[in-house]
């Protein structure tokens, strides 16, 4: 052995691979000591050394050593009982290394080289004024209650932290492409240009000060369930998602990326390893970070991970509702596609939601827009469509659809009054100059007309208008009309209830010409699943009739009305209601009709044709700015025409001012132009344009009505009627009662 050692020494090989070798003979014996030193220069304290006897019969005590600049020492070389000092040198780790040795870091700092592959663990206490730099490509875990104050730089590989203060008291800098991950608490600031990930698999990590994600920095978020991880969550278990708790501010610089991850989250040694990857659903939300000082900045890009359900994506929210938090929500990749089978109004809202989600993803959304898109982001598959429809403001289009009906109801009242005394001019001329002595004078025949020429039907006997006990009259009626419009592919249906009072007076009546004027007051209530409204309307109108071409009667009516609407609808983003009060409008109606009566046995049959034109205006609507769902609806102007052809069948030889009773039955068919019956409004939702439509109804309709009078005084009679109108998608039914007094 001595000969071999002499040869070894004489070869000059005293150092190799960062280690120094020395041989010492014990006296004159044949026993030699081999000492291997892990640094090129050793002092009396600090650096680790180990010695042993080649014969195995004696050993030397380990001598502490400094790991100085330029030296690289393996973990096995620093021993287990010494207190090594890192003073600018490198501690080299290999796969599977594990140590609980406490190490002092001088102000010169030190480097820990992670294993080339695999992992190593250091659970001892690192203390001192220096800092640590981690290099390599593998993984190193720090889990001691460390107190070193010089900070931590991770320039390569992965640093896994665990425990109360694994990185000491200083700041942590994560350079690209390095990673810092783990649980426990980091006492200093964290600056990330590489990858920062709370948890090993999903877990909880606290940073006492600020976290700054620099350009190129990546924040990785593990999601394996719907339960937010906390300090007591089991390690490596499924069902959780990672959570970062920041004591200061979370700063996100331009160029930083958010990287949610759903698959391959667990190590083989963890209980969650064999579990199926969690697949988030629409409406799932994850509060992934909270910072006491708030969130500053926004991610430039969001990596949409493998494992998301088709047609879904993650959308981030920053400081939502003043929460100082970073949230992730699962939303459709396209609301337009997801809601493609819904109503036209809902699809219009969906187009707005797609624009809002794009703005939120880009970080350009306003706070109001963020509030609105967050409200829709938490909706599930079951609630998404109804929530979006509630944003549409359908009550405004539905209310607009009923306003023309009020003037049409006034028109019905005026025309019913005119038809009580319709007299063809030709018959008046035919009886002109008949002698009163031709027959006896009776209360029923005060002019003494011949029996063959006398009739109590004013359509046959023109003298009735001449011999009536009074020339003028006043009249009034009250009416109630119920309407129902069915939902369709455009919008929800609604019901309406109209209450109306109409008052008129015949101002001119001579030579079978009649003219009058009046006013009406109406209130209409509209109700639907997402809102209600009340429309107050008042109008002034004129009416008249005159003979035409001997056998025909021409009638006409015109009205001008004002309306005021109060509307309220459910606010899907809150428990409050959205209101619009005093929305002003006006409408004009003009109609003209032509009729020709015929006698048939005991009935008078009167076919007629009538044309009506209406124009409607309404001011803009502003629901204010208190709610993210508030609408701004543009003003509206529309006009439309109506044509009706019908037949009136009534009692013969009866005058309501003379005879005890009269009756008539009306049936007609007609058509409306589309604009007024199916109104469409343009509006703005969260500063983006949208459209609001009423549920569409058919243009053609049928009408039917029954009307009767009853004389109860010399110069007065009462009347009542019931009418109905039906078309595809809508029915109207009305009852009216009235009174006419002659003077």
XYZ file of C-alpha atoms in Angstrom, residues 29-698:
670
model
C 4.220 2.714 10.583
C 2.756 1.491 7.346
C -0.489 3.312 8.023
C -1.421 6.325 5.847
C -4.259 8.813 6.164
C -6.012 10.020 2.953
C -7.621 13.440 3.322
C -9.996 14.735 0.606
C -10.847 18.450 0.843
C -13.811 19.990 -0.992
C -12.258 23.379 -1.582
C -9.024 24.596 -3.035
C -8.287 26.763 -0.006
C -9.403 25.637 3.438
C -9.526 27.650 6.626
C -9.847 26.486 10.117
C -13.615 26.801 10.243
C -16.457 26.510 7.914
C -15.705 24.225 4.978
C -16.594 20.597 5.165
C -13.982 17.887 5.027
C -13.861 14.203 5.629
C -10.944 11.911 6.369
C -10.500 8.255 6.828
C -7.848 5.660 7.310
C -6.908 3.480 4.434
C -6.610 0.624 6.820
C -9.934 1.418 8.443
C -8.497 1.237 11.927
C -8.533 5.014 12.568
C -10.340 8.145 11.315
C -10.033 11.874 11.666
C -12.729 14.267 12.860
C -14.454 16.303 10.043
C -13.057 19.769 9.773
C -15.485 22.615 8.973
C -14.560 24.598 5.877
C -15.686 27.596 3.837
C -17.104 27.046 0.357
C -15.276 29.910 -1.245
C -15.651 31.641 -4.579
C -14.580 29.393 -7.397
C -15.108 26.193 -5.460
C -17.848 23.616 -6.031
C -18.715 21.168 -3.290
C -21.020 18.163 -3.322
C -23.580 17.792 -0.586
C -21.984 14.602 0.720
C -18.740 16.465 1.294
C -20.037 18.946 3.846
C -20.941 16.257 6.363
C -23.922 16.048 8.676
C -22.604 17.533 11.894
C -20.454 20.413 10.697
C -21.671 23.989 10.217
C -20.452 24.800 6.755
C -20.252 28.356 5.465
C -20.944 29.340 1.880
C -18.768 32.308 1.044
C -19.162 32.751 -2.699
C -18.832 29.088 -3.683
C -21.235 26.568 -5.148
C -23.062 23.716 -3.444
C -23.622 21.054 -6.085
C -26.671 18.797 -5.693
C -27.439 15.537 -7.380
C -30.674 13.668 -7.877
C -32.014 12.342 -4.584
C -29.826 14.498 -2.353
C -31.388 15.365 0.998
C -29.867 17.280 3.876
C -30.953 18.874 7.139
C -27.563 20.492 7.773
C -27.662 24.163 8.743
C -25.557 26.385 6.520
C -24.338 29.940 7.006
C -24.264 32.255 3.993
C -21.791 35.082 4.245
C -22.233 38.446 2.619
C -20.414 37.034 -0.408
C -23.480 34.882 -1.027
C -23.493 31.516 -2.665
C -24.837 29.315 -5.407
C -26.825 26.113 -5.171
C -26.672 24.055 -8.299
C -29.826 21.958 -8.650
C -29.564 18.413 -9.966
C -29.307 18.016 -13.697
C -32.545 16.058 -13.451
C -34.732 14.911 -10.600
C -34.972 16.630 -7.239
C -33.020 17.391 -4.083
C -34.207 18.598 -0.676
C -32.568 20.989 1.801
C -34.464 21.196 5.073
C -31.725 22.663 7.254
C -31.624 26.296 8.340
C -29.890 28.741 6.012
C -28.793 31.851 7.906
C -26.502 34.802 7.440
C -26.343 38.088 5.598
C -25.778 36.666 2.156
C -28.083 35.567 -0.598
C -28.540 32.431 -2.640
C -28.576 31.884 -6.376
C -30.125 28.694 -7.739
C -28.876 27.327 -11.049
C -29.223 24.089 -12.962
C -32.092 22.331 -14.647
C -33.568 20.100 -11.967
C -35.537 20.842 -8.819
C -34.470 21.900 -5.334
C -36.783 22.117 -2.348
C -36.121 24.572 0.483
C -38.219 23.769 3.528
C -36.240 25.045 6.521
C -37.153 27.982 8.727
C -34.528 30.063 6.979
C -33.322 33.484 8.088
C -30.744 34.507 5.481
C -31.353 38.084 4.383
C -29.500 38.529 1.115
C -32.379 37.451 -1.101
C -32.892 34.577 -3.511
C -32.260 34.505 -7.242
C -33.517 31.566 -9.256
C -31.799 31.677 -12.623
C -32.309 28.063 -13.657
C -34.210 24.946 -12.756
C -37.059 24.899 -10.253
C -37.057 26.112 -6.681
C -39.775 24.507 -4.604
C -40.573 26.324 -1.363
C -42.347 25.014 1.708
C -42.729 26.159 5.267
C -42.826 29.412 7.185
C -39.812 31.176 5.609
C -38.050 28.992 3.038
C -36.421 31.948 1.238
C -35.352 33.823 4.345
C -36.226 37.481 4.733
C -35.019 38.876 1.416
C -36.612 39.292 -1.982
C -36.990 36.525 -4.547
C -36.068 37.043 -8.196
C -37.239 34.439 -10.715
C -35.364 34.728 -13.998
C -36.404 33.083 -17.249
C -36.664 30.168 -17.713
C -36.565 29.282 -14.021
C -39.580 28.405 -11.871
C -40.538 29.139 -8.290
C -43.403 27.111 -6.899
C -44.657 25.610 -3.695
C -46.484 26.305 -0.471
C -45.920 28.148 2.782
C -44.821 31.781 3.027
C -42.284 33.912 1.179
C -41.301 36.812 3.420
C -39.903 39.232 0.836
C -41.001 40.654 -2.491
C -41.196 38.351 -5.489
C -40.136 39.500 -8.963
C -41.030 37.101 -11.765
C -39.501 37.040 -15.225
C -39.747 33.259 -15.364
C -42.540 31.072 -13.994
C -44.331 31.537 -10.667
C -46.759 28.872 -9.490
C -48.538 28.556 -6.152
C -48.600 24.949 -4.972
C -46.686 21.864 -6.009
C -49.846 20.383 -7.361
C -52.796 22.683 -6.452
C -51.856 24.373 -3.193
C -51.646 27.538 -1.120
C -48.788 30.051 -1.191
C -48.486 33.303 0.752
C -46.202 36.222 -0.090
C -45.883 38.757 2.706
C -44.983 41.697 0.466
C -45.461 42.412 -3.264
C -45.488 40.109 -6.263
C -44.428 41.661 -9.568
C -44.881 39.791 -12.832
C -42.486 41.276 -15.374
C -42.698 41.203 -19.145
C -42.279 37.582 -20.165
C -43.251 36.385 -16.708
C -45.726 33.510 -16.425
C -48.222 32.952 -13.635
C -49.274 29.297 -13.605
C -52.606 28.393 -12.026
C -53.385 24.752 -11.253
C -57.069 23.793 -11.163
C -58.175 20.333 -10.049
C -61.572 21.202 -8.600
C -63.805 23.944 -7.238
C -62.391 24.255 -3.678
C -59.920 27.056 -3.059
C -56.727 25.785 -1.430
C -55.712 27.131 1.982
C -52.894 26.570 4.436
C -54.614 23.483 5.841
C -55.468 21.845 2.488
C -54.037 18.362 1.988
C -51.023 18.235 -0.288
C -51.473 16.488 -3.608
C -55.234 15.975 -3.325
C -57.733 16.456 -6.129
C -60.740 18.760 -5.812
C -58.731 21.928 -5.138
C -57.349 24.865 -7.082
C -54.246 26.867 -6.184
C -54.477 30.140 -4.328
C -51.980 32.977 -3.864
C -52.332 35.321 -0.892
C -50.301 38.520 -1.300
C -49.782 40.829 1.659
C -48.899 43.774 -0.569
C -49.738 44.398 -4.191
C -49.924 42.055 -7.154
C -48.379 43.963 -10.063
C -48.871 42.601 -13.575
C -46.688 44.277 -16.184
C -47.361 44.338 -19.888
C -46.097 41.159 -21.503
C -46.979 38.868 -18.578
C -48.975 35.691 -19.263
C -51.600 33.859 -17.229
C -51.341 30.116 -17.673
C -54.195 28.085 -16.173
C -53.519 24.354 -16.175
C -55.966 21.455 -15.863
C -54.022 18.318 -16.765
C -50.895 16.528 -15.487
C -50.898 18.377 -12.181
C -49.875 15.638 -9.749
C -46.691 13.733 -8.990
C -46.798 9.950 -8.967
C -46.485 9.980 -5.175
C -49.575 12.192 -4.674
C -53.090 10.915 -4.077
C -54.499 12.966 -6.935
C -52.213 11.335 -9.494
C -54.668 8.724 -10.708
C -57.717 11.007 -10.672
C -59.448 12.257 -13.814
C -58.628 15.822 -14.769
C -61.232 18.354 -13.690
C -63.246 19.905 -16.532
C -64.707 23.325 -15.597
C -68.267 24.163 -16.620
C -69.857 27.405 -17.772
C -70.398 29.597 -14.742
C -67.500 28.170 -12.696
C -65.444 30.916 -11.071
C -62.089 30.642 -9.314
C -60.625 33.325 -7.029
C -56.990 32.456 -7.679
C -55.238 35.350 -5.939
C -55.957 38.067 -3.413
C -53.656 41.013 -2.732
C -54.218 43.318 0.221
C -52.842 46.200 -1.831
C -54.945 45.372 -4.888
C -54.197 44.175 -8.403
C -52.287 46.588 -10.661
C -52.120 45.905 -14.373
C -53.520 43.115 -16.516
C -52.185 40.078 -18.312
C -51.296 40.623 -21.936
C -52.270 37.082 -22.829
C -54.221 34.179 -21.332
C -53.199 30.661 -22.250
C -56.332 28.570 -22.765
C -55.293 25.136 -21.500
C -55.906 21.657 -22.779
C -58.801 20.013 -21.004
C -61.343 22.826 -21.307
C -64.768 21.797 -22.529
C -65.397 22.558 -26.175
C -66.708 26.061 -26.726
C -65.463 27.422 -23.381
C -62.604 29.637 -22.270
C -61.159 31.250 -19.152
C -61.731 34.981 -18.668
C -59.848 36.956 -15.985
C -61.303 39.637 -13.722
C -59.202 42.097 -11.769
C -60.335 43.699 -8.493
C -63.956 42.862 -9.304
C -66.299 44.615 -6.930
C -63.355 46.104 -5.023
C -62.268 42.621 -3.962
C -58.516 43.185 -4.535
C -58.552 39.787 -6.161
C -57.793 38.019 -9.401
C -60.648 35.806 -10.573
C -61.020 33.345 -13.410
C -64.432 32.575 -14.888
C -65.443 29.998 -17.475
C -67.403 31.603 -20.317
C -68.319 30.620 -23.885
C -65.733 31.224 -26.553
C -68.643 32.824 -28.413
C -71.889 33.920 -26.814
C -73.299 34.308 -30.297
C -72.722 30.618 -31.054
C -73.795 29.415 -27.617
C -77.048 31.406 -27.781
C -77.671 30.883 -31.491
C -80.937 29.030 -30.895
C -82.434 31.737 -28.665
C -84.618 34.729 -29.553
C -83.504 37.540 -31.813
C -83.314 39.917 -28.853
C -81.123 37.489 -26.919
C -78.838 37.024 -29.906
C -78.484 40.787 -30.176
C -77.393 40.856 -26.539
C -75.037 37.939 -27.216
C -73.241 40.012 -29.851
C -72.687 42.704 -27.224
C -71.426 40.114 -24.735
C -68.847 38.864 -27.232
C -67.531 42.398 -27.612
C -67.456 42.844 -23.849
C -65.584 39.582 -23.247
C -63.018 40.559 -25.885
C -62.509 43.905 -24.180
C -62.201 42.201 -20.800
C -59.680 39.706 -22.185
C -57.639 42.555 -23.659
C -57.824 44.531 -20.431
C -59.583 47.490 -22.041
C -63.062 47.084 -20.538
C -64.441 49.885 -18.392
C -65.512 49.134 -14.830
C -69.168 49.186 -15.892
C -68.479 46.793 -18.754
C -66.544 44.513 -16.405
C -69.472 44.452 -14.009
C -71.830 43.449 -16.795
C -69.652 40.714 -18.246
C -68.959 39.323 -14.774
C -72.689 39.017 -14.170
C -73.092 36.924 -17.304
C -69.841 35.009 -16.692
C -71.194 33.345 -13.560
C -74.291 32.009 -15.335
C -74.616 28.291 -15.855
C -75.823 26.525 -18.965
C -79.323 26.468 -17.461
C -79.501 30.179 -16.634
C -77.436 31.770 -19.395
C -80.187 32.280 -21.994
C -82.754 33.755 -19.596
C -80.126 36.055 -18.080
C -79.102 37.357 -21.494
C -82.745 37.872 -22.478
C -83.331 39.878 -19.298
C -80.641 42.283 -20.491
C -82.510 42.973 -23.737
C -85.095 45.446 -22.395
C -88.005 43.863 -24.267
C -90.543 45.811 -22.215
C -89.778 48.929 -24.268
C -90.613 47.389 -27.625
C -93.653 45.634 -26.182
C -94.967 48.884 -24.732
C -94.471 50.648 -28.025
C -96.562 47.968 -29.725
C -99.678 48.753 -27.638
C -99.674 52.553 -27.970
C -101.312 52.612 -31.457
C -104.112 50.390 -30.163
C -105.333 53.198 -27.917
C -106.051 55.533 -30.816
C -107.652 52.680 -32.718
C -109.955 52.119 -29.756
C -110.962 55.807 -29.846
C -111.589 55.380 -33.564
C -113.949 52.472 -32.858
C -115.935 54.577 -30.385
C -116.338 57.483 -32.806
C -117.314 55.269 -35.740
C -119.852 53.378 -33.650
C -121.475 56.694 -32.784
C -121.547 57.767 -36.444
C -123.089 54.506 -37.615
C -126.112 55.035 -35.364
C -127.400 57.712 -37.768
C -125.890 56.920 -41.156
C -128.202 58.294 -43.889
C -127.553 58.070 -47.658
C -128.004 61.412 -49.371
C -129.843 59.991 -52.365
C -132.736 58.881 -50.225
C -132.982 62.335 -48.774
C -133.255 63.821 -52.247
C -135.855 61.231 -53.286
C -138.191 62.272 -50.470
C -137.621 65.968 -50.794
C -140.853 67.936 -51.290
C -143.239 65.148 -50.263
C -146.451 66.729 -48.880
C -147.037 66.305 -45.207
C -150.805 65.809 -45.894
C -150.214 62.585 -47.808
C -150.843 60.640 -44.661
C -151.716 61.228 -41.086
C -149.355 62.791 -38.628
C -148.426 60.530 -35.765
C -145.701 60.578 -33.172
C -143.932 58.012 -35.316
C -144.629 59.982 -38.532
C -144.605 63.659 -37.556
C -144.278 64.858 -41.179
C -147.253 62.869 -42.349
C -145.288 60.970 -45.005
C -147.058 58.229 -46.952
C -146.750 54.849 -45.331
C -144.809 53.417 -48.265
C -142.249 56.159 -47.867
C -142.035 56.237 -44.117
C -139.452 54.239 -42.262
C -137.921 54.503 -38.840
C -134.613 53.384 -40.353
C -132.584 56.530 -41.038
C -130.826 54.713 -43.848
C -134.184 54.603 -45.645
C -136.033 57.577 -44.214
C -133.974 60.763 -44.468
C -136.640 62.674 -42.634
C -135.592 61.045 -39.410
C -132.638 63.381 -39.172
C -134.924 66.270 -39.989
C -137.650 65.381 -37.542
C -135.471 64.215 -34.652
C -136.470 65.932 -31.449
C -133.013 67.489 -31.138
C -130.227 68.368 -33.511
C -127.120 67.897 -31.330
C -125.984 65.420 -28.736
C -123.209 64.609 -26.315
C -121.994 61.125 -25.678
C -119.444 59.244 -23.686
C -118.283 55.725 -23.131
C -115.868 53.723 -21.062
C -114.071 50.679 -22.405
C -111.777 47.922 -21.293
C -109.539 46.031 -23.700
C -107.423 42.984 -22.952
C -104.569 42.026 -25.223
C -102.320 39.019 -25.402
C -99.262 38.650 -27.593
C -97.484 35.316 -27.770
C -93.729 34.899 -27.575
C -91.898 33.988 -30.748
C -88.393 33.710 -32.135
C -87.884 37.442 -31.622
C -89.061 38.173 -28.102
C -91.100 37.192 -25.082
C -94.851 37.585 -25.114
C -96.821 39.999 -22.979
C -100.295 40.936 -21.778
C -101.922 44.351 -21.867
C -104.895 45.848 -20.081
C -106.325 49.123 -21.396
C -108.867 51.334 -19.624
C -110.359 54.169 -21.647
C -112.886 56.962 -21.324
C -114.100 58.751 -24.474
C -116.273 61.871 -24.578
C -117.711 63.510 -27.687
C -120.228 66.063 -28.884
C -122.029 66.503 -32.195
C -121.201 70.067 -33.125
C -122.885 70.214 -36.524
C -125.844 68.277 -37.908
C -127.741 69.424 -40.965
C -128.812 68.016 -44.328
C -127.497 64.590 -43.351
C -124.057 65.994 -42.649
C -122.748 65.382 -39.197
C -119.549 66.566 -37.475
C -118.303 66.430 -33.941
C -115.266 66.438 -31.698
C -114.153 64.881 -28.436
C -111.330 63.800 -26.211
C -110.190 60.580 -24.621
C -108.181 59.503 -21.599
C -106.563 56.083 -21.487
C -104.332 54.006 -19.247
C -102.665 50.842 -20.499
C -100.735 48.395 -18.353
C -98.260 46.039 -19.985
C -96.863 43.049 -18.111
C -94.317 40.388 -19.037
C -91.892 38.082 -17.257
C -89.036 40.581 -17.053
C -90.837 43.906 -16.658
C -93.945 46.033 -16.713
C -95.040 49.453 -17.869
C -97.911 51.905 -17.641
C -98.841 54.201 -20.501
C -101.011 57.240 -19.905
C -102.512 58.715 -23.076
C -104.758 61.622 -23.892
C -106.074 62.606 -27.291
C -108.293 65.105 -29.074
C -110.293 63.956 -32.050
C -112.797 65.095 -34.655
C -115.226 62.985 -36.621
C -117.854 63.403 -39.300
C -119.913 61.913 -42.093
C -121.540 63.125 -45.284
C -123.612 61.604 -48.078
C -121.857 60.722 -51.289
C -123.372 59.832 -54.680
C -126.931 59.433 -53.274
C -126.518 55.885 -51.912
C -123.165 56.045 -50.144
C -121.929 57.467 -46.908
C -118.428 58.807 -46.384
C -117.087 58.947 -42.831
C -113.847 60.233 -41.414
C -111.980 60.646 -38.156
C -108.685 62.213 -37.040
C -106.987 62.278 -33.668
C -103.854 63.702 -32.093
C -102.605 62.188 -28.870
C -99.856 62.508 -26.276
C -98.483 59.676 -24.170
C -96.290 59.289 -21.114
C -94.742 55.941 -20.222
C -93.343 54.660 -16.948
C -91.499 51.359 -17.287
C -89.715 49.057 -14.890
C -87.733 45.923 -15.604
C -85.739 43.431 -13.605
C -82.025 44.141 -13.327
C -80.319 40.764 -13.695
C -77.094 42.161 -12.244
C -78.662 43.149 -8.920
C -81.744 42.859 -6.756
C -82.943 46.267 -7.881
C -85.111 47.338 -10.806
C -84.229 49.478 -13.785
C -86.719 52.265 -14.345
C -87.658 54.760 -17.020
C -90.165 57.431 -16.070
C -92.039 60.011 -18.077
C -91.027 58.806 -21.527
C -92.956 61.146 -23.800
C -94.559 60.318 -27.104
C -97.226 61.441 -29.539
C -99.343 59.839 -32.208
C -101.607 60.911 -35.033
C -104.416 58.883 -36.616
C -106.400 59.690 -39.744
C -109.069 57.394 -41.209
C -111.636 57.516 -43.975
C -114.399 55.027 -44.728
C -117.064 54.404 -47.340
C -120.267 52.437 -46.724
C -123.503 51.596 -48.575
C -126.582 50.281 -46.686
C -129.061 47.777 -48.129
C -132.418 46.650 -46.765
C -133.034 42.914 -46.633
C -136.208 41.689 -44.962
C -135.920 42.741 -41.329
C -132.262 43.664 -41.520
C -130.107 46.408 -42.872
C -126.857 45.199 -44.402
C -124.039 47.714 -44.753
C -120.789 46.734 -46.417
C -117.914 49.132 -45.833
C -114.278 49.740 -46.572
C -111.949 51.817 -44.406
C -108.340 52.986 -44.572
C -106.374 54.269 -41.595
C -102.938 55.848 -41.317
C -101.023 56.355 -38.077
C -97.711 57.920 -37.143
C -96.040 57.424 -33.770
C -93.125 59.213 -32.131
C -91.424 58.460 -28.829
C -88.496 60.174 -27.113
C -85.289 58.400 -26.131
C -84.997 56.413 -22.910
C -82.088 56.541 -20.464
C -82.067 54.153 -17.526
C -79.155 56.017 -15.944
C -75.711 54.793 -14.986
C -76.288 53.167 -11.608
C -76.389 49.682 -13.132
C -74.123 47.940 -15.608
C -77.270 46.590 -17.286
C -78.761 50.044 -17.899
C -79.969 50.708 -21.438
C -79.998 53.838 -23.504
C -82.811 53.435 -26.024
C -82.878 55.728 -29.020
C -85.932 57.762 -29.983
C -88.461 56.146 -32.273
C -90.507 57.314 -35.247
C -92.727 54.973 -37.177
C -95.838 55.038 -39.306
C -98.148 52.442 -40.675
C -101.339 51.897 -42.578
C -104.385 49.716 -41.962
C -107.091 48.619 -44.372
C -110.365 46.929 -43.387
C -113.207 45.518 -45.438
C -116.273 44.528 -43.496
C -120.006 44.097 -43.190
C -122.447 45.472 -40.637
C -125.730 43.659 -40.172
C -128.220 45.547 -38.021
C -131.834 45.918 -37.016
C -134.163 47.577 -39.544
C -136.486 50.499 -38.926
C -134.867 51.283 -35.591
C -133.369 54.569 -34.380
C -131.630 54.387 -30.960
C -132.937 57.835 -30.046
C -136.520 56.784 -30.841
C -136.841 53.025 -30.602
C -136.523 51.000 -27.407
C -133.519 49.118 -28.668
C -131.321 48.503 -31.692
C -128.546 46.078 -32.480
C -125.893 45.437 -35.061
C -123.226 42.876 -35.728
C -119.933 43.680 -37.422
C -117.408 41.397 -39.086
C -114.361 42.463 -41.031
C -110.975 41.412 -42.333
C -107.981 43.660 -42.674
C -104.246 44.061 -42.891
C -101.644 46.292 -41.242
C -98.301 47.346 -42.537
C -95.493 45.939 -40.429
C -93.853 48.906 -38.719
C -96.239 49.812 -35.910
C -97.479 46.347 -35.073
C -93.933 44.930 -34.919
C -91.780 47.803 -33.681
C -88.005 47.604 -33.459
C -85.873 49.916 -31.317
C -82.151 50.590 -31.454
C -80.368 50.848 -28.113
C -76.995 50.824 -26.404
C -75.972 48.257 -23.800
C -72.633 48.922 -22.070
C -71.776 51.354 -24.919
C -72.355 48.750 -27.623
C -75.281 48.852 -30.050
C -78.141 46.386 -29.796
C -81.692 46.013 -31.085
C -84.949 45.454 -29.205
C -87.917 43.920 -30.996
C -91.410 43.040 -29.939
C -92.690 39.553 -30.555
C -93.877 39.652 -34.144
C -97.502 39.149 -35.121
C -99.172 38.563 -38.449
